[in-house]
Amino acid sequence: MTHTTTILTGARANNDLHIGNYLGALKPMVDMANTTADKYTVQLFVPDLHSFTTEVDHETLYAMTMRNVKTYIALGFPVDHPNVYVYRQSFISAHSELAWILDCFTSFGELQRMTQFKDRSAKIGEKRISVGLFNYPVLMAADILLYGAKYVPVGDDQSQHLEFARDVAIRMNNKFGNLFTVPASVSEQHKFFGNKQGLRVRDLVDPSKKMSKSDATGKGVVFLNESTVSARKKIKSATTDSYSVVSHDYTKQPGISSLLDVADGFGGDSKEYIATHNYGALKQAVADKVAGFLADYQAKLASIDDRRVEDLLLSGEHAMQLRANETLDRVQRAVGLRAR
Ligand code: TYM
């Protein structure tokens, strides 16, 4: 396999994906893959080991993982392109092995400072915080560094983890020579993917929070598998504010600003809605755009054959194992686990 510049991302499978995941990470990846797969190696994977970092239904996890892969196909990811690979994290053992080595070059304090860890652990209480949740950014760094990925489209909530992957790569390169390709900085990533990368779609009920699959009520979240009727209802009841002005200002008007970004993300034109200063019209336009997208996506999802998914994973995982093991072998030699 030739090693061209790699673009890589993943979305956990422990709950349904929502429009925040789509606009923040999957859409930039699909758009990029469709326009640049001839020039880059493009990898989209399901981080199934990351699923355990929060509560998960073990009965349905495998089915959810498979559904995520189908989701990628239904979203228009060009899976049949020869430079495109789709795979599951747990099927390539090098991810876990590299994570352990990186663990030993990561300080406790570094991980303690991760905002997502602080937020999540505050929510679930000390007794239920797993070491896996604490450790999560290290496995994520392994996911990225194993393949020398330079560009990693993720939502804003993952920016700190991406910076951590850079830090640990630089640290190990300084100690052991050129072991890893250092991923591009968050600002370089934004330049590469355009403005909409690094988005934080807000919860529809509480726009001070990001839209999240960990939300227990689900009222502020539009899932990709949701009925169009229910999606419309949620969008129409989105919390706004009393300014009566449609403007893109996340500090003063997070709800309206997020609706504008969602409208743009689904092919609308936020400038048009800003001119109207009409919250009702903005919500109607967003509801129409999202409902149109969901109907199309769900029809495509229903038409995907299981056999096709299995074949795709088999070939993706075979190729990725070779690539990941090359990096792991280099690291094992560098740290003294193998003869140099
Ligand atoms: P996960 O599964 O929580 O979310 C998948 C992607 O969706 C983005 N996202 C959002 N973007 C905008 N607005 C939102 N409200 C929103 N909610 C989620 C996330 O930023 C993410 O990009 N750790 C990752 C999965 C992962 C990964 C990786 C990603 C594991 N290893 C290596 C890239 C590279 C995660 O839990 O994302």
Tab-separated table of C-alpha atoms and ligand atoms in Angstrom:
chain	number	residue	atom	x	y	z
A	1	MET	CA	0.000	0.000	0.000
A	2	THR	CA	1.344	3.438	-0.843
A	3	HIS	CA	1.251	5.840	2.075
A	4	THR	CA	-0.433	8.990	0.859
A	5	THR	CA	-1.772	11.633	3.242
A	6	THR	CA	-4.459	10.040	5.377
A	7	ILE	CA	-7.782	11.518	6.472
A	8	LEU	CA	-9.504	9.553	9.219
A	9	THR	CA	-12.477	9.756	11.536
A	10	GLY	CA	-14.868	7.619	13.556
A	11	ALA	CA	-18.149	7.802	15.462
A	12	ARG	CA	-19.006	5.634	18.459
A	13	ALA	CA	-21.784	3.117	18.107
A	14	ASN	CA	-23.325	2.982	21.560
A	15	ASN	CA	-26.348	5.001	20.640
A	16	ASP	CA	-28.010	6.344	17.568
A	17	LEU	CA	-26.078	8.911	15.629
A	18	HIS	CA	-27.634	12.361	15.479
A	19	ILE	CA	-27.452	15.415	13.256
A	20	GLY	CA	-24.668	16.851	15.465
A	21	ASN	CA	-22.450	13.851	14.660
A	22	TYR	CA	-23.391	14.188	11.024
A	23	LEU	CA	-22.662	17.894	10.642
A	24	GLY	CA	-19.644	17.946	12.985
A	25	ALA	CA	-17.733	14.949	11.669
A	26	LEU	CA	-19.425	12.695	9.149
A	27	LYS	CA	-20.476	15.278	6.581
A	28	PRO	CA	-17.026	16.918	6.330
A	29	MET	CA	-15.606	13.416	5.914
A	30	VAL	CA	-18.140	12.370	3.263
A	31	ASP	CA	-17.712	15.645	1.357
A	32	MET	CA	-13.951	15.396	1.527
A	33	ALA	CA	-13.918	11.743	0.482
A	34	ASN	CA	-16.156	12.423	-2.481
A	35	THR	CA	-13.971	15.213	-3.750
A	36	THR	CA	-10.474	14.022	-2.813
A	37	ALA	CA	-10.377	10.228	-2.489
A	38	ASP	CA	-8.142	10.107	-5.574
A	39	LYS	CA	-5.477	12.111	-3.735
A	40	TYR	CA	-5.780	10.839	-0.169
A	41	THR	CA	-6.214	7.660	1.815
A	42	VAL	CA	-9.594	8.019	3.486
A	43	GLN	CA	-10.469	5.938	6.559
A	44	LEU	CA	-13.773	5.790	8.382
A	45	PHE	CA	-14.028	3.423	11.318
A	46	VAL	CA	-16.312	2.451	14.165
A	47	PRO	CA	-14.506	2.976	17.498
A	48	ASP	CA	-16.356	0.078	19.100
A	49	LEU	CA	-13.894	-0.192	22.022
A	50	HIS	CA	-14.687	3.418	22.875
A	51	SER	CA	-18.328	2.414	23.334
A	52	PHE	CA	-17.656	1.072	26.823
A	53	THR	CA	-16.459	4.436	28.094
A	54	THR	CA	-20.082	5.244	28.882
A	55	GLU	CA	-22.969	2.926	29.678
A	56	VAL	CA	-23.748	0.560	26.838
A	57	ASP	CA	-26.292	-2.147	26.081
A	58	HIS	CA	-24.011	-5.117	25.419
A	59	GLU	CA	-26.903	-7.078	23.890
A	60	THR	CA	-27.269	-4.618	21.034
A	61	LEU	CA	-23.745	-3.210	20.710
A	62	TYR	CA	-22.718	-5.467	17.836
A	63	ALA	CA	-25.870	-4.676	15.869
A	64	MET	CA	-25.317	-0.959	16.531
A	65	THR	CA	-21.762	-1.223	15.244
A	66	MET	CA	-22.973	-2.827	12.040
A	67	ARG	CA	-25.631	-0.182	11.714
A	68	ASN	CA	-23.014	2.547	11.990
A	69	VAL	CA	-21.197	1.057	9.039
A	70	LYS	CA	-24.442	1.034	7.074
A	71	THR	CA	-24.959	4.627	8.132
A	72	TYR	CA	-21.650	5.607	6.570
A	73	ILE	CA	-22.736	4.007	3.305
A	74	ALA	CA	-26.203	5.589	3.402
A	75	LEU	CA	-24.660	9.016	4.057
A	76	GLY	CA	-22.891	8.786	0.730
A	77	PHE	CA	-19.414	7.758	1.815
A	78	PRO	CA	-17.706	6.398	-1.347
A	79	VAL	CA	-16.920	2.995	0.172
A	80	ASP	CA	-16.118	1.310	-3.129
A	81	HIS	CA	-13.317	3.726	-3.983
A	82	PRO	CA	-9.935	1.925	-3.854
A	83	ASN	CA	-8.435	4.559	-1.483
A	84	VAL	CA	-11.298	4.316	1.000
A	85	TYR	CA	-11.289	1.951	3.996
A	86	VAL	CA	-14.048	1.111	6.457
A	87	TYR	CA	-13.292	-0.964	9.564
A	88	ARG	CA	-13.995	-1.683	13.216
A	89	GLN	CA	-11.444	-0.666	15.842
A	90	SER	CA	-11.649	-3.883	17.904
A	91	PHE	CA	-10.870	-6.029	14.841
A	92	ILE	CA	-7.375	-4.528	14.658
A	93	SER	CA	-5.597	-5.400	17.881
A	94	ALA	CA	-2.800	-2.891	17.242
A	95	HIS	CA	-5.149	-0.143	18.505
A	96	SER	CA	-5.212	-1.605	22.018
A	97	GLU	CA	-1.527	-2.469	21.958
A	98	LEU	CA	-0.391	0.985	20.917
A	99	ALA	CA	-2.788	2.576	23.424
A	100	TRP	CA	-0.998	0.762	26.243
A	101	ILE	CA	2.409	1.972	25.096
A	102	LEU	CA	1.137	5.541	24.726
A	103	ASP	CA	-0.394	5.262	28.213
A	104	CYS	CA	3.061	4.864	29.629
A	105	PHE	CA	4.145	8.136	27.991
A	106	THR	CA	1.107	10.080	29.170
A	107	SER	CA	0.819	11.788	32.519
A	108	PHE	CA	-2.137	11.419	34.833
A	109	GLY	CA	-2.445	15.218	35.066
A	110	GLU	CA	-2.690	15.548	31.299
A	111	LEU	CA	-5.753	13.306	31.154
A	112	GLN	CA	-7.268	14.836	34.277
A	113	ARG	CA	-7.397	18.172	32.478
A	114	MET	CA	-9.554	16.858	29.606
A	115	THR	CA	-12.809	18.814	29.624
A	116	GLN	CA	-14.873	15.935	28.305
A	117	PHE	CA	-13.640	13.700	31.115
A	118	LYS	CA	-14.422	16.375	33.682
A	119	ASP	CA	-17.921	16.966	32.265
A	120	ARG	CA	-18.820	13.318	31.929
A	121	SER	CA	-17.431	12.249	35.268
A	122	ALA	CA	-19.245	15.114	36.992
A	123	LYS	CA	-22.456	13.776	35.463
A	124	ILE	CA	-22.086	10.113	36.358
A	125	GLY	CA	-20.485	10.313	39.806
A	126	GLU	CA	-17.127	9.049	41.026
A	127	LYS	CA	-18.090	5.432	41.706
A	128	ARG	CA	-19.100	4.811	38.102
A	129	ILE	CA	-16.185	6.516	36.379
A	130	SER	CA	-14.208	3.833	34.619
A	131	VAL	CA	-10.505	3.944	33.923
A	132	GLY	CA	-11.603	3.538	30.292
A	133	LEU	CA	-13.377	6.897	30.362
A	134	PHE	CA	-10.263	8.498	31.825
A	135	ASN	CA	-8.062	6.803	29.297
A	136	TYR	CA	-10.241	7.393	26.269
A	137	PRO	CA	-8.064	10.103	24.629
A	138	VAL	CA	-5.075	7.727	24.634
A	139	LEU	CA	-6.933	5.065	22.652
A	140	MET	CA	-8.143	7.832	20.344
A	141	ALA	CA	-4.538	8.967	19.840
A	142	ALA	CA	-3.602	5.374	18.954
A	143	ASP	CA	-6.477	5.281	16.415
A	144	ILE	CA	-4.986	8.308	14.698
A	145	LEU	CA	-1.234	7.688	15.031
A	146	LEU	CA	-1.296	4.065	13.881
A	147	TYR	CA	-2.222	5.224	10.396
A	148	GLY	CA	-0.183	8.420	10.281
A	149	ALA	CA	-3.408	10.386	9.796
A	150	LYS	CA	-2.836	14.071	9.160
A	151	TYR	CA	-6.432	15.282	8.937
A	152	VAL	CA	-9.104	14.209	11.401
A	153	PRO	CA	-12.516	15.828	10.989
A	154	VAL	CA	-14.168	15.939	14.413
A	155	GLY	CA	-16.655	18.191	16.187
A	156	ASP	CA	-15.492	20.883	18.558
A	157	ASP	CA	-15.862	18.617	21.612
A	158	GLN	CA	-12.992	16.454	20.338
A	159	SER	CA	-10.519	19.282	19.644
A	160	GLN	CA	-8.746	18.828	22.967
A	161	HIS	CA	-8.333	15.097	22.287
A	162	LEU	CA	-6.868	15.872	18.901
A	163	GLU	CA	-4.379	18.243	20.513
A	164	PHE	CA	-3.479	15.478	22.944
A	165	ALA	CA	-2.762	13.107	20.022
A	166	ARG	CA	-0.383	15.742	18.646
A	167	ASP	CA	1.286	16.237	22.033
A	168	VAL	CA	1.945	12.556	22.622
A	169	ALA	CA	3.207	12.089	19.034
A	170	ILE	CA	5.620	15.022	19.364
A	171	ARG	CA	6.785	13.787	22.777
A	172	MET	CA	7.552	10.316	21.447
A	173	ASN	CA	9.183	11.662	18.289
A	174	ASN	CA	11.472	13.792	20.442
A	175	LYS	CA	12.465	10.783	22.489
A	176	PHE	CA	12.673	8.095	19.805
A	177	GLY	CA	13.190	9.871	16.472
A	178	ASN	CA	10.618	10.057	13.731
A	179	LEU	CA	8.066	7.515	14.924
A	180	PHE	CA	4.768	9.184	14.087
A	181	THR	CA	3.255	11.576	11.584
A	182	VAL	CA	2.019	14.468	13.733
A	183	PRO	CA	-1.633	15.258	12.933
A	184	ALA	CA	-2.362	18.798	11.753
A	185	SER	CA	-3.239	21.325	14.472
A	186	VAL	CA	-6.902	22.101	15.055
A	187	SER	CA	-6.604	25.412	13.210
A	188	GLU	CA	-4.907	23.750	10.218
A	189	GLN	CA	-7.673	21.146	10.228
A	190	HIS	CA	-10.278	23.911	10.090
A	191	LYS	CA	-8.490	25.443	7.122
A	192	PHE	CA	-8.353	22.102	5.344
A	193	PHE	CA	-12.000	21.181	5.873
A	194	GLY	CA	-13.448	24.681	5.621
A	195	ASN	CA	-15.321	26.722	8.178
A	196	LYS	CA	-17.900	24.197	9.164
A	197	GLN	CA	-15.442	21.723	10.564
A	198	GLY	CA	-15.240	21.915	14.331
A	199	LEU	CA	-18.927	22.663	14.634
A	200	ARG	CA	-20.833	22.284	17.895
A	201	VAL	CA	-24.510	21.726	17.143
A	202	ARG	CA	-26.484	22.670	20.258
A	203	ASP	CA	-29.102	20.737	22.170
A	204	LEU	CA	-32.500	21.994	20.969
A	205	VAL	CA	-33.934	22.265	24.482
A	206	ASP	CA	-30.843	23.640	26.241
A	207	PRO	CA	-28.652	25.429	23.670
A	208	SER	CA	-25.948	26.024	26.260
A	209	LYS	CA	-25.100	22.304	25.823
A	210	LYS	CA	-23.950	20.439	22.721
A	211	MET	CA	-26.388	18.028	21.115
A	212	SER	CA	-25.317	14.696	22.599
A	213	LYS	CA	-26.266	11.052	22.392
A	214	SER	CA	-25.575	10.843	26.124
A	215	ASP	CA	-28.626	13.071	26.718
A	216	ALA	CA	-31.090	10.990	28.727
A	217	THR	CA	-34.322	12.632	27.531
A	218	GLY	CA	-33.483	12.786	23.824
A	219	LYS	CA	-35.806	15.806	23.484
A	220	GLY	CA	-33.068	18.140	22.328
A	221	VAL	CA	-31.505	15.661	19.914
A	222	VAL	CA	-32.537	14.777	16.354
A	223	PHE	CA	-31.395	11.241	15.626
A	224	LEU	CA	-30.664	10.093	12.089
A	225	ASN	CA	-33.164	7.272	12.523
A	226	GLU	CA	-35.910	9.467	13.864
A	227	SER	CA	-39.244	9.870	12.071
A	228	THR	CA	-39.560	13.099	10.118
A	229	VAL	CA	-42.699	13.965	12.107
A	230	SER	CA	-40.859	13.745	15.403
A	231	ALA	CA	-37.806	15.621	14.030
A	232	ARG	CA	-40.019	18.462	12.820
A	233	LYS	CA	-41.735	18.651	16.195
A	234	LYS	CA	-38.443	18.878	18.093
A	235	ILE	CA	-37.092	21.584	15.782
A	236	LYS	CA	-40.296	23.609	15.965
A	237	SER	CA	-40.133	23.554	19.775
A	238	ALA	CA	-36.414	24.459	19.918
A	239	THR	CA	-35.559	26.946	22.657
A	240	THR	CA	-34.706	30.357	21.228
A	241	ASP	CA	-34.602	33.719	23.045
A	242	SER	CA	-36.466	37.002	23.273
A	243	TYR	CA	-34.227	39.217	21.117
A	244	SER	CA	-36.471	38.885	18.018
A	245	VAL	CA	-33.379	39.201	15.830
A	246	VAL	CA	-31.919	36.396	13.744
A	247	SER	CA	-28.171	36.751	14.108
A	248	HIS	CA	-25.192	34.458	14.302
A	249	ASP	CA	-23.896	35.156	17.780
A	250	TYR	CA	-23.195	32.109	19.935
A	251	THR	CA	-22.625	34.153	23.085
A	252	LYS	CA	-25.944	35.966	23.056
A	253	GLN	CA	-28.103	33.673	20.918
A	254	PRO	CA	-26.781	30.102	21.017
A	255	GLY	CA	-30.108	28.508	20.018
A	256	ILE	CA	-30.669	30.697	16.956
A	257	SER	CA	-27.000	30.492	15.931
A	258	SER	CA	-27.062	26.704	16.070
A	259	LEU	CA	-30.270	26.604	13.995
A	260	LEU	CA	-28.552	28.793	11.394
A	261	ASP	CA	-25.585	26.419	11.265
A	262	VAL	CA	-27.919	23.426	10.945
A	263	ALA	CA	-29.775	25.168	8.104
A	264	ASP	CA	-26.474	25.801	6.296
A	265	GLY	CA	-25.305	22.263	6.974
A	266	PHE	CA	-28.353	20.832	5.260
A	267	GLY	CA	-28.035	23.023	2.192
A	268	GLY	CA	-29.970	26.111	3.301
A	269	ASP	CA	-28.733	29.685	3.207
A	270	SER	CA	-28.425	31.254	6.642
A	271	LYS	CA	-28.107	34.760	5.143
A	272	GLU	CA	-31.597	34.442	3.773
A	273	TYR	CA	-33.001	33.593	7.225
A	274	ILE	CA	-30.983	36.326	8.932
A	275	ALA	CA	-32.661	38.885	6.660
A	276	THR	CA	-36.173	37.831	7.756
A	277	HIS	CA	-35.726	38.179	11.534
A	278	ASN	CA	-38.501	35.665	11.893
A	279	TYR	CA	-37.863	32.782	14.335
A	280	GLY	CA	-40.901	30.830	13.104
A	281	ALA	CA	-39.757	30.990	9.480
A	282	LEU	CA	-36.227	29.946	10.464
A	283	LYS	CA	-37.517	26.910	12.377
A	284	GLN	CA	-39.815	25.974	9.485
A	285	ALA	CA	-36.925	26.163	7.022
A	286	VAL	CA	-34.661	24.083	9.270
A	287	ALA	CA	-37.431	21.520	9.843
A	288	ASP	CA	-37.984	21.195	6.069
A	289	LYS	CA	-34.285	20.794	5.330
A	290	VAL	CA	-33.717	18.244	8.092
A	291	ALA	CA	-36.877	16.249	7.288
A	292	GLY	CA	-35.928	16.093	3.600
A	293	PHE	CA	-32.470	14.847	4.499
A	294	LEU	CA	-33.763	12.236	6.971
A	295	ALA	CA	-36.311	10.792	4.519
A	296	ASP	CA	-33.652	10.371	1.861
A	297	TYR	CA	-31.062	8.940	4.260
A	298	GLN	CA	-33.501	6.443	5.834
A	299	ALA	CA	-34.627	5.141	2.441
A	300	LYS	CA	-30.977	4.579	1.465
A	301	LEU	CA	-30.206	2.874	4.783
A	302	ALA	CA	-33.074	0.416	4.332
A	303	SER	CA	-31.768	-0.611	0.926
A	304	ILE	CA	-28.264	-1.648	2.087
A	305	ASP	CA	-27.528	-5.326	1.971
A	306	ASP	CA	-25.850	-6.997	5.018
A	307	ARG	CA	-23.599	-9.055	2.803
A	308	ARG	CA	-22.182	-5.931	1.229
A	309	VAL	CA	-21.289	-4.561	4.668
A	310	GLU	CA	-19.542	-7.775	5.684
A	311	ASP	CA	-17.467	-7.878	2.491
A	312	LEU	CA	-16.542	-4.257	2.890
A	313	LEU	CA	-15.373	-4.754	6.489
A	314	LEU	CA	-13.432	-7.879	5.649
A	315	SER	CA	-11.363	-6.150	2.990
A	316	GLY	CA	-11.010	-2.906	5.005
A	317	GLU	CA	-9.858	-4.723	8.123
A	318	HIS	CA	-7.388	-6.866	6.224
A	319	ALA	CA	-5.700	-3.823	4.661
A	320	MET	CA	-5.750	-1.826	7.895
A	321	GLN	CA	-4.201	-4.636	9.903
A	322	LEU	CA	-1.156	-4.566	7.638
A	323	ARG	CA	-0.849	-0.821	7.863
A	324	ALA	CA	-1.404	-0.649	11.643
A	325	ASN	CA	1.042	-3.464	12.331
A	326	GLU	CA	3.774	-1.653	10.405
A	327	THR	CA	3.487	1.295	12.786
A	328	LEU	CA	3.163	-0.895	15.863
A	329	ASP	CA	6.271	-2.814	14.867
A	330	ARG	CA	8.226	0.446	14.467
A	331	VAL	CA	7.104	1.586	17.920
A	332	GLN	CA	7.850	-1.774	19.540
A	333	ARG	CA	11.392	-1.624	18.182
A	334	ALA	CA	11.863	1.978	19.281
A	335	VAL	CA	10.755	1.340	22.869
A	336	GLY	CA	12.876	-1.800	23.143
A	337	LEU	CA	10.187	-4.501	23.018
A	338	ARG	CA	11.676	-5.936	19.815
A	339	ALA	CA	15.223	-6.256	18.534
A	340	ARG	CA	16.286	-3.103	16.684
B	1	TYM	P1	-18.490	10.596	19.198
B	1	TYM	O1	-18.871	9.228	18.806
B	1	TYM	O2	-18.956	11.110	20.521
B	1	TYM	O3	-18.992	11.612	18.101
B	1	TYM	C1	-18.689	11.410	16.725
B	1	TYM	C2	-18.329	12.735	16.079
B	1	TYM	O4	-19.431	13.641	16.155
B	1	TYM	C3	-18.990	14.897	16.676
B	1	TYM	N1	-20.092	15.498	17.442
B	1	TYM	C4	-20.583	16.716	17.208
B	1	TYM	N2	-20.264	17.653	16.304
B	1	TYM	C5	-20.977	18.800	16.301
B	1	TYM	N3	-22.002	19.040	17.174
B	1	TYM	C6	-22.350	18.127	18.116
B	1	TYM	N4	-23.362	18.362	18.939
B	1	TYM	C7	-21.631	16.893	18.163
B	1	TYM	N5	-21.706	15.778	18.941
B	1	TYM	C8	-20.756	14.934	18.483
B	1	TYM	C9	-17.817	14.524	17.582
B	1	TYM	O5	-16.978	15.635	17.786
B	1	TYM	C10	-17.152	13.439	16.785
B	1	TYM	O6	-16.300	14.004	15.819
B	1	TYM	N6	-13.767	10.035	20.485
B	1	TYM	C11	-14.672	10.140	19.362
B	1	TYM	C12	-14.618	8.924	18.459
B	1	TYM	C13	-13.253	8.572	18.071
B	1	TYM	C14	-12.463	9.209	17.075
B	1	TYM	C15	-11.227	8.526	17.085
B	1	TYM	C16	-12.690	10.249	16.186
B	1	TYM	C17	-12.494	7.592	18.614
B	1	TYM	N7	-11.283	7.545	18.015
B	1	TYM	C18	-10.182	8.878	16.217
B	1	TYM	C19	-11.662	10.614	15.330
B	1	TYM	C20	-10.444	9.927	15.346
B	1	TYM	C21	-16.076	10.233	19.900
B	1	TYM	O7	-16.394	9.750	20.950
B	1	TYM	O8	-16.934	10.801	19.063
